[in-house]
Amino acid sequence: MRWSQVFIPTLREVPAEAEAPSHQLLLRSGYVRQVAAGVYAYLFLAQRSFLKITQIIREEMNRIGAQEFYLPALNPAELWRESGRYDLFGETMFKFKDRNQHDMCLGVTHEEEMTNIARGEIRSYKQLPQLWYQIQEKFRDEPRPKSGLLRLRQFIMKDSYSFDLNDEGLDTSYQKHYDAYCRIFDRCGLKYVIAEAYSGAMGGTVSHEFMVPTDSGEDWVAICDCGYAANLEKARSSVAPVQDPVGDAAPESFPTPGQKTIDDLVKFTGESGGRMIKTLVYVVESKPVVILLRGDHALSETKLASVLQSTTYRPATAEEAFDLHGAHLGSLGPVGIKGARILADQALDGRSNMITGANQDDTHLRNVTPGRDFSAEYADLRVVESGDLCIRCGKPLRVSVAVELGHVFKLGRRYSEAMHATVLDPNGREVPLTMGSYGIGVERILTSAVEQNHDADGMFLPRAIAPFDVVLTAANMDDAGVRSSAESLYKQLQDMGLDVLFDDRQERPGVKFKDADLIGVPYRVTLGKKKLAQGLGEIYERSTKQIHDANLDGLAAALRDRLKAKD
Ligand SMILES: [Zn+2]
């Protein structure tokens, strides 16, 4: 393609509305333009990149025997009511009525539609397994769309679904996807971690997320050098032990006037937060539940929900807490509490002689020993923090922000049971299908690649997903010698099968170099009057900014060899 004839609206200034580097650069390099909050138009360069990304995805999905479908985004509400997710997604789903007053919605994902097809057609275990996928638009009415292409209201997903007779079949389908995802993200040139994940609204038990650690992400992931990684909603850790004083004295109250927070108590007593028991009160399905954590730890509501097996919970009001404890917030504790379930984080198990609220205003207790002075159910309830110890190898964990590229779920029979999707097993018994669901955010592959590969001048995408392999820059188009050499090199590079963007514009060399640096193409070949007189051209590698001279005759072959060596 000739730059003089294509639409690449580059911007010199950093757009004021953009914060994430990927957002700034995709706007500056003329890849995308915003249409509405969370809705973007993908222009020429973005679409070329997306076509390369989706081609890689297709090849790897086809390789595991998955079959490509294309389902409508426009769905009848009935399908989603059957699974119970019409209400569950709430306002996140675009919902409206058609002209006949039927409730309609736009697909957030496609478990319901795929299950609906399977239940009507698959009759026997002999037809299993089935792996179905599509690359298609999804819609989410995000409350706060932001960060350019990281949180969109319309986006492209590869989503696939596996249907098996039983759990062993699902294990195989899941592993195939897991391996295919590794190949896809490797081929796209991304550095990523595979994190244990929480299944959330999808249902099911086992799931993994493919995450790219970057400051522009919205998920939090705990990572260890040994290979352990987990979404913070799911991450576990062990904590360095805290030394408790010895002795078996009974709890003893002491006055703490005005000392309400753990920080207050640390200053007041001179003891560390790790020596305190923090007391929280929640109301779960209208019953009070007391939650205990080490003073310096924070509660994970995701873990709490999973322990409670309920999503109907909230922090108690000050009045509700007073009714249960007989004291105001700041002096609550577990000793003597009756009529409430008490949940304690595992880090309190085996501790002794700790400090906590006395259930009397402006008073605390010392010498409180869990198990002796109160009993509790122990569970993993706390948010993992940087420096906590890895459960696999014992080394310190790092907690990092990350972008989720893909997510694989073992759904099990959550949808097939709700929607009555059954098959006959080898004994002629009707059994529900066992399902998996697997997603990749196509835009996130591009945005993550930009986040990982940019500098002040622009971006340098991995060749596999860059819109072009090389920009051929004729520095002086008004020079007849440069022009004719560039035209003939353009033809040679194309004949080699390379994707070439020929910068044949009548612009100053500086403008051309700036644009080429910006738009994410991994190589630039430059022909200028001076070097051409010696029979030379330049090969410039965008990521390192290194320049190599090459003889004009051998230049195309030299570039091809460099590209091959990088693949
Ligand atoms: Zn580890």
Coordinates of C-alpha atoms and ligand atoms in Angstrom, one line a residue:
M1 CA 0.0 0.0 0.0
R2 CA 1.1 3.6 -0.7
W3 CA 1.0 6.0 2.3
S4 CA 0.0 8.8 -0.1
Q5 CA -3.3 6.9 -0.8
V6 CA -4.3 5.5 2.5
F7 CA -6.0 7.1 5.6
I8 CA -3.6 7.2 8.5
P9 CA -4.7 10.3 10.5
T10 CA -1.7 10.7 12.9
L11 CA -1.7 13.3 15.6
R12 CA 1.4 15.1 17.0
E13 CA -0.2 16.1 20.3
V14 CA -1.1 13.6 23.0
P15 CA -4.9 13.7 23.2
A16 CA -6.1 15.3 26.5
E17 CA -8.8 12.7 27.2
A18 CA -6.4 9.7 27.0
E19 CA -4.6 8.4 30.1
A20 CA -3.4 4.9 29.3
P21 CA -0.4 4.7 26.9
S22 CA -2.3 2.4 24.7
H23 CA -5.2 4.8 24.5
Q24 CA -3.0 7.7 23.7
L25 CA -1.0 5.9 21.1
L26 CA -3.9 4.2 19.3
L27 CA -5.4 7.7 18.9
R28 CA -2.2 9.4 17.9
S29 CA -1.2 6.7 15.4
G30 CA -4.6 7.0 13.6
Y31 CA -5.8 3.4 14.6
V32 CA -9.0 4.4 16.3
R33 CA -11.5 7.2 16.8
Q34 CA -14.1 7.4 19.6
V35 CA -17.7 7.3 18.6
A36 CA -19.3 7.4 22.1
A37 CA -18.1 6.4 25.6
G38 CA -16.7 2.9 25.3
V39 CA -17.5 2.7 21.6
Y40 CA -14.8 3.1 19.0
A41 CA -14.4 3.1 15.2
Y42 CA -11.5 0.9 14.1
L43 CA -9.7 2.6 11.1
F44 CA -7.4 1.1 8.5
L45 CA -4.4 0.3 10.7
A46 CA -6.4 -1.1 13.6
Q47 CA -8.5 -3.3 11.3
R48 CA -5.3 -4.7 9.6
S49 CA -4.0 -5.6 13.1
F50 CA -7.3 -7.2 14.2
L51 CA -7.4 -9.3 11.0
K52 CA -3.9 -10.6 11.8
I53 CA -4.9 -11.3 15.4
T54 CA -8.1 -13.1 14.5
Q55 CA -6.3 -15.1 11.9
I56 CA -3.9 -16.4 14.5
I57 CA -6.8 -17.2 16.8
R58 CA -8.7 -19.1 14.0
E59 CA -5.6 -21.2 13.1
E60 CA -5.1 -22.3 16.7
M61 CA -8.8 -22.9 17.4
N62 CA -9.1 -24.9 14.1
R63 CA -6.0 -26.9 15.2
I64 CA -7.8 -28.2 18.3
G65 CA -10.7 -29.2 16.2
A66 CA -13.0 -26.3 17.1
Q67 CA -15.6 -25.4 14.5
E68 CA -16.3 -21.8 13.7
F69 CA -19.9 -20.4 14.1
Y70 CA -21.4 -16.9 13.9
L71 CA -24.3 -16.2 16.2
P72 CA -26.4 -13.1 16.4
A73 CA -25.8 -10.4 19.1
L74 CA -29.5 -9.7 19.1
N75 CA -31.2 -12.1 21.5
P76 CA -34.7 -12.8 22.8
A77 CA -34.8 -12.2 26.6
E78 CA -36.4 -15.6 27.1
L79 CA -33.1 -17.5 26.6
W80 CA -31.4 -15.4 29.3
R81 CA -34.4 -15.8 31.7
E82 CA -34.1 -19.6 31.4
S83 CA -30.5 -19.5 32.7
G84 CA -31.4 -16.9 35.3
R85 CA -28.9 -14.4 33.9
Y86 CA -31.3 -11.8 32.5
D87 CA -31.7 -10.4 36.0
L88 CA -28.2 -11.4 37.2
F89 CA -26.5 -9.1 34.6
G90 CA -28.9 -6.3 35.5
E91 CA -28.0 -3.0 33.9
T92 CA -24.8 -4.4 32.5
M93 CA -26.9 -5.9 29.7
F94 CA -28.4 -3.7 26.9
K95 CA -32.1 -4.5 27.1
F96 CA -35.0 -3.1 25.0
K97 CA -38.3 -4.0 23.4
D98 CA -38.8 -4.6 19.7
R99 CA -41.8 -3.1 17.9
N100 CA -44.0 -6.0 19.0
Q101 CA -43.1 -5.3 22.6
H102 CA -41.0 -8.4 23.0
D103 CA -38.1 -8.1 25.5
M104 CA -34.8 -8.3 23.6
C105 CA -31.2 -7.9 24.6
L106 CA -27.7 -7.7 23.2
G107 CA -25.4 -10.7 24.0
V108 CA -22.8 -10.1 26.8
T109 CA -21.6 -13.7 26.1
H110 CA -23.2 -16.7 24.4
E111 CA -23.6 -19.6 26.8
E112 CA -27.4 -19.4 26.5
E113 CA -27.5 -19.3 22.7
M114 CA -24.9 -22.1 22.3
T115 CA -26.7 -24.3 24.8
N116 CA -30.0 -23.6 23.1
I117 CA -28.5 -25.0 19.8
A118 CA -26.9 -28.0 21.5
R119 CA -30.1 -29.1 23.3
G120 CA -32.1 -29.1 20.2
E121 CA -29.7 -31.1 18.1
I122 CA -27.3 -33.2 20.1
R123 CA -29.0 -36.4 21.1
S124 CA -26.3 -39.0 21.8
Y125 CA -22.9 -39.3 23.5
K126 CA -21.7 -40.5 20.1
Q127 CA -21.9 -36.9 18.8
L128 CA -19.6 -35.7 21.6
P129 CA -17.3 -33.9 22.1
Q130 CA -18.3 -30.7 20.3
L131 CA -16.1 -27.6 20.3
W132 CA -17.9 -24.5 18.9
Y133 CA -16.4 -21.0 18.6
Q134 CA -17.0 -17.7 17.0
I135 CA -15.3 -14.3 16.6
Q136 CA -18.1 -11.8 17.1
E137 CA -19.2 -8.5 18.8
K138 CA -20.3 -8.4 22.4
F139 CA -22.1 -5.6 24.3
R140 CA -21.8 -4.5 27.9
D141 CA -23.4 -1.3 29.3
E142 CA -20.4 -0.5 31.5
P143 CA -21.1 2.1 34.2
R144 CA -17.7 3.7 33.7
P145 CA -16.2 2.9 30.2
K146 CA -12.6 4.1 30.2
S147 CA -9.0 3.6 29.2
G148 CA -9.7 3.5 25.5
L149 CA -9.9 0.0 24.3
L150 CA -9.6 -1.6 27.7
R151 CA -13.1 -1.2 29.0
L152 CA -15.5 -1.1 26.0
R153 CA -19.3 -1.2 25.6
Q154 CA -19.0 -2.9 22.2
F155 CA -16.0 -5.3 21.7
I156 CA -14.8 -8.3 19.7
M157 CA -14.5 -11.6 21.4
K158 CA -13.5 -15.0 20.4
D159 CA -15.8 -17.2 22.5
S160 CA -15.9 -20.9 22.5
Y161 CA -17.9 -23.6 24.2
S162 CA -17.2 -27.3 24.7
F163 CA -19.9 -30.0 25.2
D164 CA -18.8 -33.3 26.7
L165 CA -20.5 -36.3 28.2
N166 CA -18.7 -36.0 31.6
D167 CA -16.0 -34.4 33.7
E168 CA -13.2 -36.4 32.1
G169 CA -14.3 -35.1 28.7
L170 CA -14.4 -31.6 30.0
D171 CA -10.9 -31.9 31.4
T172 CA -9.6 -32.8 27.9
S173 CA -11.5 -29.9 26.2
Y174 CA -10.4 -27.5 28.9
Q175 CA -6.7 -28.5 28.5
K176 CA -7.0 -28.2 24.7
H177 CA -8.2 -24.6 25.1
Y178 CA -5.5 -23.8 27.7
D179 CA -2.8 -25.0 25.4
A180 CA -4.3 -23.2 22.4
Y181 CA -4.5 -20.0 24.4
C182 CA -0.8 -20.3 25.2
R183 CA 0.1 -20.7 21.5
I184 CA -2.2 -17.8 20.6
F185 CA -0.6 -15.3 23.1
D186 CA 2.9 -16.6 22.4
R187 CA 2.4 -16.1 18.6
C188 CA 1.0 -12.6 19.3
G189 CA 4.3 -11.8 21.1
L190 CA 2.8 -11.1 24.5
K191 CA 4.4 -11.6 27.9
Y192 CA 1.6 -12.9 30.2
V193 CA 0.9 -15.0 33.3
I194 CA -1.7 -17.7 33.8
A195 CA -3.6 -17.0 37.0
E196 CA -6.0 -19.1 39.0
A197 CA -9.3 -17.2 38.8
Y198 CA -12.7 -16.8 40.5
S199 CA -15.6 -17.9 38.3
G200 CA -18.0 -15.2 39.3
A201 CA -21.2 -14.8 37.2
M202 CA -20.2 -17.5 34.9
G203 CA -20.8 -20.3 37.4
G204 CA -18.6 -23.4 37.5
T205 CA -15.6 -24.2 39.6
V206 CA -12.2 -24.3 37.9
S207 CA -11.1 -21.3 35.8
H208 CA -7.9 -19.6 34.7
E209 CA -7.2 -16.1 33.4
F210 CA -4.4 -15.2 31.0
M211 CA -3.2 -11.8 32.3
V212 CA -0.8 -9.2 31.1
P213 CA 0.7 -7.2 34.0
T214 CA 0.5 -3.5 33.1
D215 CA -0.3 -0.3 35.0
S216 CA -3.3 0.3 32.8
G217 CA -5.1 -2.9 33.9
E218 CA -8.1 -3.2 36.1
D219 CA -7.6 -6.6 37.6
W220 CA -5.2 -7.4 40.4
V221 CA -3.0 -10.5 40.3
A222 CA -0.6 -12.1 42.8
I223 CA 2.5 -13.5 41.1
C224 CA 5.4 -15.6 42.2
D225 CA 8.7 -16.4 40.3
C226 CA 8.0 -20.1 40.8
G227 CA 5.0 -19.8 38.4
Y228 CA 2.2 -19.5 40.9
A229 CA -0.2 -16.7 39.9
A230 CA -3.8 -16.0 40.9
N231 CA -6.3 -13.3 40.5
L232 CA -6.5 -11.4 43.8
E233 CA -10.1 -12.5 44.2
K234 CA -8.8 -16.0 44.4
A235 CA -5.1 -15.7 45.5
R236 CA -4.0 -17.6 48.6
S237 CA -0.8 -17.0 50.6
S238 CA 0.8 -17.8 53.9
V239 CA 1.8 -15.0 56.2
A240 CA 5.0 -14.7 58.2
P241 CA 4.2 -15.7 61.8
V242 CA 3.7 -13.1 64.4
Q243 CA 5.3 -13.7 67.8
D244 CA 2.7 -13.7 70.6
P245 CA 3.6 -13.3 74.3
V246 CA 3.6 -16.5 76.2
G247 CA 1.3 -17.2 79.2
D248 CA -2.3 -18.3 79.8
A249 CA -3.7 -15.3 81.7
A250 CA -7.4 -14.7 81.2
P251 CA -8.6 -11.7 79.1
E252 CA -8.2 -8.5 80.9
S253 CA -9.9 -5.2 79.9
F254 CA -8.1 -1.9 79.7
P255 CA -9.3 1.6 79.0
T256 CA -8.7 3.0 75.5
P257 CA -10.5 6.3 75.4
G258 CA -11.1 7.6 71.9
Q259 CA -9.1 4.8 70.3
K260 CA -11.3 3.6 67.4
T261 CA -9.1 2.3 64.6
I262 CA -6.4 -0.3 64.4
D263 CA -3.9 2.5 63.7
D264 CA -5.1 4.3 66.8
L265 CA -4.6 1.2 68.9
V266 CA -1.1 0.5 67.4
K267 CA 0.0 4.0 68.5
F268 CA -1.8 3.7 71.8
T269 CA -0.5 0.3 72.8
G270 CA 2.8 0.2 71.0
E271 CA 1.9 -3.3 69.7
S272 CA 1.9 -4.1 66.0
G273 CA -1.4 -4.4 63.9
G274 CA -0.5 -8.1 63.6
R275 CA -1.2 -8.5 67.3
M276 CA -4.8 -7.2 67.0
I277 CA -8.0 -8.8 66.1
K278 CA -10.1 -6.7 63.7
T279 CA -13.9 -7.2 64.2
L280 CA -16.4 -6.6 61.3
V281 CA -20.1 -7.2 61.3
Y282 CA -22.0 -8.2 58.2
V283 CA -25.7 -8.9 57.6
V284 CA -26.0 -12.0 55.5
E285 CA -29.5 -12.9 54.3
S286 CA -30.8 -10.8 57.2
K287 CA -28.7 -12.6 59.8
P288 CA -25.7 -11.0 61.6
V289 CA -22.2 -12.6 60.9
V290 CA -19.1 -11.5 62.8
I291 CA -15.9 -11.5 60.7
L292 CA -12.5 -11.5 62.3
L293 CA -9.2 -10.6 60.7
R294 CA -5.7 -9.9 61.8
G295 CA -5.5 -6.1 62.5
D296 CA -3.2 -5.5 59.5
H297 CA -5.3 -7.6 57.0
A298 CA -8.1 -6.6 54.7
L299 CA -11.3 -8.5 54.0
S300 CA -11.9 -9.9 50.5
E301 CA -15.6 -9.7 49.8
T302 CA -15.2 -12.2 46.9
K303 CA -13.8 -14.8 49.2
L304 CA -16.4 -14.0 51.8
A305 CA -19.2 -14.5 49.2
S306 CA -17.7 -17.8 48.3
V307 CA -17.5 -19.0 51.9
L308 CA -21.0 -17.8 52.6
Q309 CA -22.3 -19.3 49.4
S310 CA -24.4 -16.2 49.1
T311 CA -24.4 -12.9 47.2
T312 CA -26.9 -11.3 49.6
Y313 CA -24.7 -9.6 52.2
R314 CA -23.8 -6.1 53.3
P315 CA -21.8 -4.5 56.1
A316 CA -24.1 -4.0 59.2
T317 CA -25.1 -0.5 60.1
A318 CA -23.7 1.1 63.3
E319 CA -27.1 0.4 65.0
E320 CA -27.1 -3.2 64.0
A321 CA -23.6 -3.7 65.2
F322 CA -24.5 -2.0 68.5
D323 CA -27.5 -4.3 68.9
L324 CA -25.3 -7.4 68.6
H325 CA -22.2 -6.2 70.6
G326 CA -23.6 -3.7 73.1
A327 CA -20.9 -1.2 72.1
H328 CA -20.2 1.3 69.4
L329 CA -17.9 0.7 66.4
G330 CA -14.3 0.9 67.5
S331 CA -14.7 -1.3 70.6
L332 CA -16.2 -4.5 69.0
G333 CA -14.8 -7.9 69.7
P334 CA -15.7 -11.6 69.5
V335 CA -15.6 -12.4 73.3
G336 CA -19.0 -13.1 74.7
I337 CA -20.9 -12.8 71.4
K338 CA -24.1 -14.9 71.2
G339 CA -26.6 -15.3 68.4
A340 CA -24.2 -14.8 65.5
R341 CA -22.1 -16.9 63.3
I342 CA -18.4 -16.0 63.8
L343 CA -16.0 -16.4 60.8
A344 CA -12.3 -15.9 61.4
D345 CA -9.5 -15.7 58.8
Q346 CA -7.0 -18.5 58.9
A347 CA -4.2 -16.2 60.0
L348 CA -5.9 -16.1 63.5
D349 CA -5.8 -19.9 63.9
G350 CA -3.3 -20.9 66.6
R351 CA -2.7 -17.4 67.9
S352 CA -2.7 -16.4 71.5
N353 CA -2.8 -13.4 73.9
M354 CA -4.1 -10.9 71.3
I355 CA -5.8 -7.5 71.6
T356 CA -9.4 -6.8 70.6
G357 CA -12.5 -4.8 71.4
A358 CA -14.2 -5.5 74.8
N359 CA -17.8 -4.9 73.6
Q360 CA -17.8 -1.9 76.0
D361 CA -17.2 1.6 74.7
D362 CA -13.6 2.9 75.0
T363 CA -12.4 -0.4 76.3
H364 CA -10.3 -3.2 74.8
L365 CA -9.2 -6.7 76.0
R366 CA -5.7 -8.1 76.1
N367 CA -4.8 -11.8 76.5
V368 CA -7.5 -12.9 74.1
T369 CA -6.8 -16.4 72.7
P370 CA -8.9 -17.7 69.8
G371 CA -10.4 -21.1 70.5
R372 CA -10.2 -20.6 74.3
D373 CA -12.0 -17.2 74.6
F374 CA -14.3 -17.5 71.6
S375 CA -14.9 -20.1 69.0
A376 CA -15.1 -19.4 65.3
E377 CA -15.1 -21.1 61.9
Y378 CA -11.8 -20.6 60.1
A379 CA -11.7 -19.7 56.4
D380 CA -9.5 -17.9 53.9
L381 CA -11.0 -14.4 54.0
R382 CA -8.2 -11.9 53.5
V383 CA -6.9 -10.1 50.5
V384 CA -3.3 -11.2 49.6
E385 CA -0.8 -8.4 49.8
S386 CA 2.7 -7.9 48.3
G387 CA 5.2 -9.6 50.5
D388 CA 2.9 -12.4 51.7
L389 CA 4.5 -15.8 51.1
C390 CA 3.8 -18.1 48.2
I391 CA 1.8 -21.2 49.1
R392 CA 3.9 -23.2 46.7
C393 CA 7.4 -22.2 47.4
G394 CA 7.4 -19.8 50.4
K395 CA 9.0 -16.9 48.6
P396 CA 7.4 -13.4 48.7
L397 CA 4.5 -12.7 46.3
R398 CA 4.2 -9.5 44.1
V399 CA 0.8 -8.0 43.6
S400 CA 0.4 -6.3 40.3
V401 CA -2.3 -4.6 38.2
A402 CA -3.1 -6.6 35.0
V403 CA -5.2 -6.8 31.9
E404 CA -7.2 -9.9 31.4
L405 CA -6.6 -11.2 27.8
G406 CA -8.5 -14.5 28.1
H407 CA -10.5 -16.6 30.5
V408 CA -11.2 -20.3 30.5
F409 CA -14.0 -21.8 32.7
K410 CA -15.1 -25.3 33.6
L411 CA -18.8 -24.6 33.7
G412 CA -19.8 -28.1 34.4
R413 CA -23.6 -28.6 34.2
R414 CA -24.7 -25.1 35.4
Y415 CA -26.3 -24.2 32.0
S416 CA -27.3 -27.6 30.7
E417 CA -29.3 -28.3 33.9
A418 CA -31.0 -24.9 33.9
M419 CA -31.8 -25.2 30.2
H420 CA -32.4 -29.0 30.0
A421 CA -29.7 -29.8 27.5
T422 CA -29.3 -33.5 27.8
V423 CA -27.9 -36.5 25.8
L424 CA -28.2 -40.2 26.1
D425 CA -25.1 -41.9 27.7
P426 CA -23.8 -45.3 26.6
N427 CA -26.3 -47.0 29.0
G428 CA -29.2 -45.1 27.4
R429 CA -29.7 -42.8 30.4
E430 CA -30.4 -39.1 29.8
V431 CA -27.7 -37.0 31.4
P432 CA -27.0 -33.2 31.2
L433 CA -24.2 -32.1 28.9
T434 CA -20.9 -31.1 30.7
M435 CA -19.8 -27.7 29.4
G436 CA -16.8 -25.4 29.3
S437 CA -16.6 -21.8 28.1
Y438 CA -13.5 -19.9 26.9
G439 CA -13.1 -16.3 25.9
I440 CA -10.5 -14.0 24.4
G441 CA -10.8 -10.2 24.2
V442 CA -9.5 -9.4 20.7
E443 CA -9.0 -5.7 21.3
R444 CA -7.1 -6.5 24.5
I445 CA -4.4 -8.4 22.6
L446 CA -3.7 -5.2 20.7
T447 CA -3.9 -2.8 23.7
S448 CA -1.7 -5.1 25.8
A449 CA 0.9 -5.3 23.0
V450 CA 1.0 -1.5 22.9
E451 CA 1.2 -1.3 26.7
Q452 CA 4.2 -3.7 26.6
N453 CA 5.9 -2.2 23.5
H454 CA 6.1 1.6 23.4
D455 CA 8.3 4.6 24.1
A456 CA 8.0 8.3 23.9
D457 CA 8.0 8.3 20.1
G458 CA 5.3 5.7 19.6
M459 CA 4.9 1.9 19.5
F460 CA 6.6 -1.2 18.1
L461 CA 4.2 -4.1 17.8
P462 CA 5.3 -7.7 17.4
R463 CA 5.4 -8.4 13.7
A464 CA 2.7 -11.1 13.9
I465 CA 0.0 -8.5 14.8
A466 CA 1.5 -5.3 13.3
P467 CA -0.5 -3.8 10.5
F468 CA 2.6 -4.0 8.2
D469 CA 6.0 -5.7 8.4
V470 CA 7.9 -2.7 7.1
V471 CA 7.6 0.9 6.2
L472 CA 9.6 1.7 3.1
T473 CA 10.5 5.4 3.4
A474 CA 11.7 7.3 0.3
A475 CA 13.4 10.2 2.1
N476 CA 13.3 12.5 -1.0
M477 CA 10.5 11.7 -3.4
D478 CA 11.5 14.7 -5.6
D479 CA 14.8 13.0 -6.5
A480 CA 14.4 10.8 -9.6
G481 CA 17.1 8.3 -8.5
V482 CA 15.6 7.8 -5.0
R483 CA 12.1 7.5 -6.5
S484 CA 12.9 4.8 -9.0
S485 CA 15.0 2.8 -6.5
A486 CA 12.2 3.0 -4.0
E487 CA 9.6 1.9 -6.6
S488 CA 11.7 -1.1 -7.5
L489 CA 12.5 -2.1 -3.9
Y490 CA 8.8 -1.7 -3.1
K491 CA 8.0 -4.3 -5.8
Q492 CA 10.8 -6.7 -4.6
L493 CA 9.6 -6.6 -1.0
Q494 CA 6.1 -7.3 -2.0
D495 CA 7.2 -10.2 -4.3
M496 CA 8.8 -11.7 -1.2
G497 CA 5.4 -11.8 0.4
L498 CA 6.1 -8.9 2.9
D499 CA 3.4 -6.5 4.0
V500 CA 4.9 -3.1 2.9
L501 CA 3.7 0.4 3.6
F502 CA 5.5 2.5 1.0
D503 CA 5.8 6.1 2.3
D504 CA 5.8 7.9 -1.1
R505 CA 4.4 11.1 0.3
Q506 CA 5.8 14.5 -0.7
E507 CA 6.8 15.3 2.9
R508 CA 10.0 16.2 4.7
P509 CA 12.1 13.2 5.8
G510 CA 11.6 14.2 9.5
V511 CA 7.8 14.1 9.2
K512 CA 8.0 10.6 7.6
F513 CA 10.4 9.3 10.2
K514 CA 8.2 10.5 13.1
D515 CA 5.1 9.0 11.6
A516 CA 6.9 5.6 10.9
D517 CA 8.1 5.6 14.5
L518 CA 4.6 6.2 15.8
I519 CA 2.4 3.6 14.1
G520 CA 3.8 0.3 15.4
V521 CA 5.5 -1.2 12.4
P522 CA 8.6 -3.2 13.4
Y523 CA 11.0 -2.2 10.6
R524 CA 11.7 0.8 8.4
V525 CA 13.7 0.7 5.3
T526 CA 15.0 4.1 4.3
L527 CA 16.3 5.2 0.9
G528 CA 18.1 8.6 0.9
K529 CA 20.1 10.5 -1.8
K530 CA 23.4 10.4 0.1
K531 CA 23.7 6.7 0.9
L532 CA 22.0 5.7 -2.4
A533 CA 25.0 7.3 -4.2
Q534 CA 27.1 4.6 -2.5
G535 CA 24.6 1.9 -3.4
L536 CA 23.3 1.6 0.1
G537 CA 20.0 1.7 1.9
E538 CA 19.2 1.6 5.7
I539 CA 17.3 -1.1 7.7
Y540 CA 16.0 0.4 10.9
E541 CA 14.7 -1.7 13.7
R542 CA 12.0 0.2 15.5
S543 CA 12.2 -1.5 19.0
T544 CA 16.0 -0.9 19.4
K545 CA 16.3 2.1 17.0
Q546 CA 19.4 0.4 15.5
I547 CA 20.3 1.3 12.0
H548 CA 22.1 -1.2 9.6
D549 CA 23.4 -0.2 6.2
A550 CA 22.8 -2.8 3.5
N551 CA 23.6 -3.0 -0.2
L552 CA 20.6 -2.1 -2.3
D553 CA 20.8 -5.3 -4.2
G554 CA 20.8 -7.5 -1.1
L555 CA 18.5 -5.3 1.0
A556 CA 15.3 -7.1 0.5
A557 CA 16.8 -10.5 1.3
A558 CA 18.6 -9.0 4.4
L559 CA 15.3 -7.7 5.7
R560 CA 13.5 -11.0 5.1
D561 CA 16.3 -12.8 7.0
R562 CA 16.0 -10.4 10.0
L563 CA 12.2 -10.9 10.1
K564 CA 12.6 -14.7 9.9
A565 CA 15.1 -14.7 12.7
K566 CA 12.6 -12.8 14.9
D567 CA 9.7 -15.0 14.2
Ligands
ZN1 ZN 6.2 -19.5 44.6

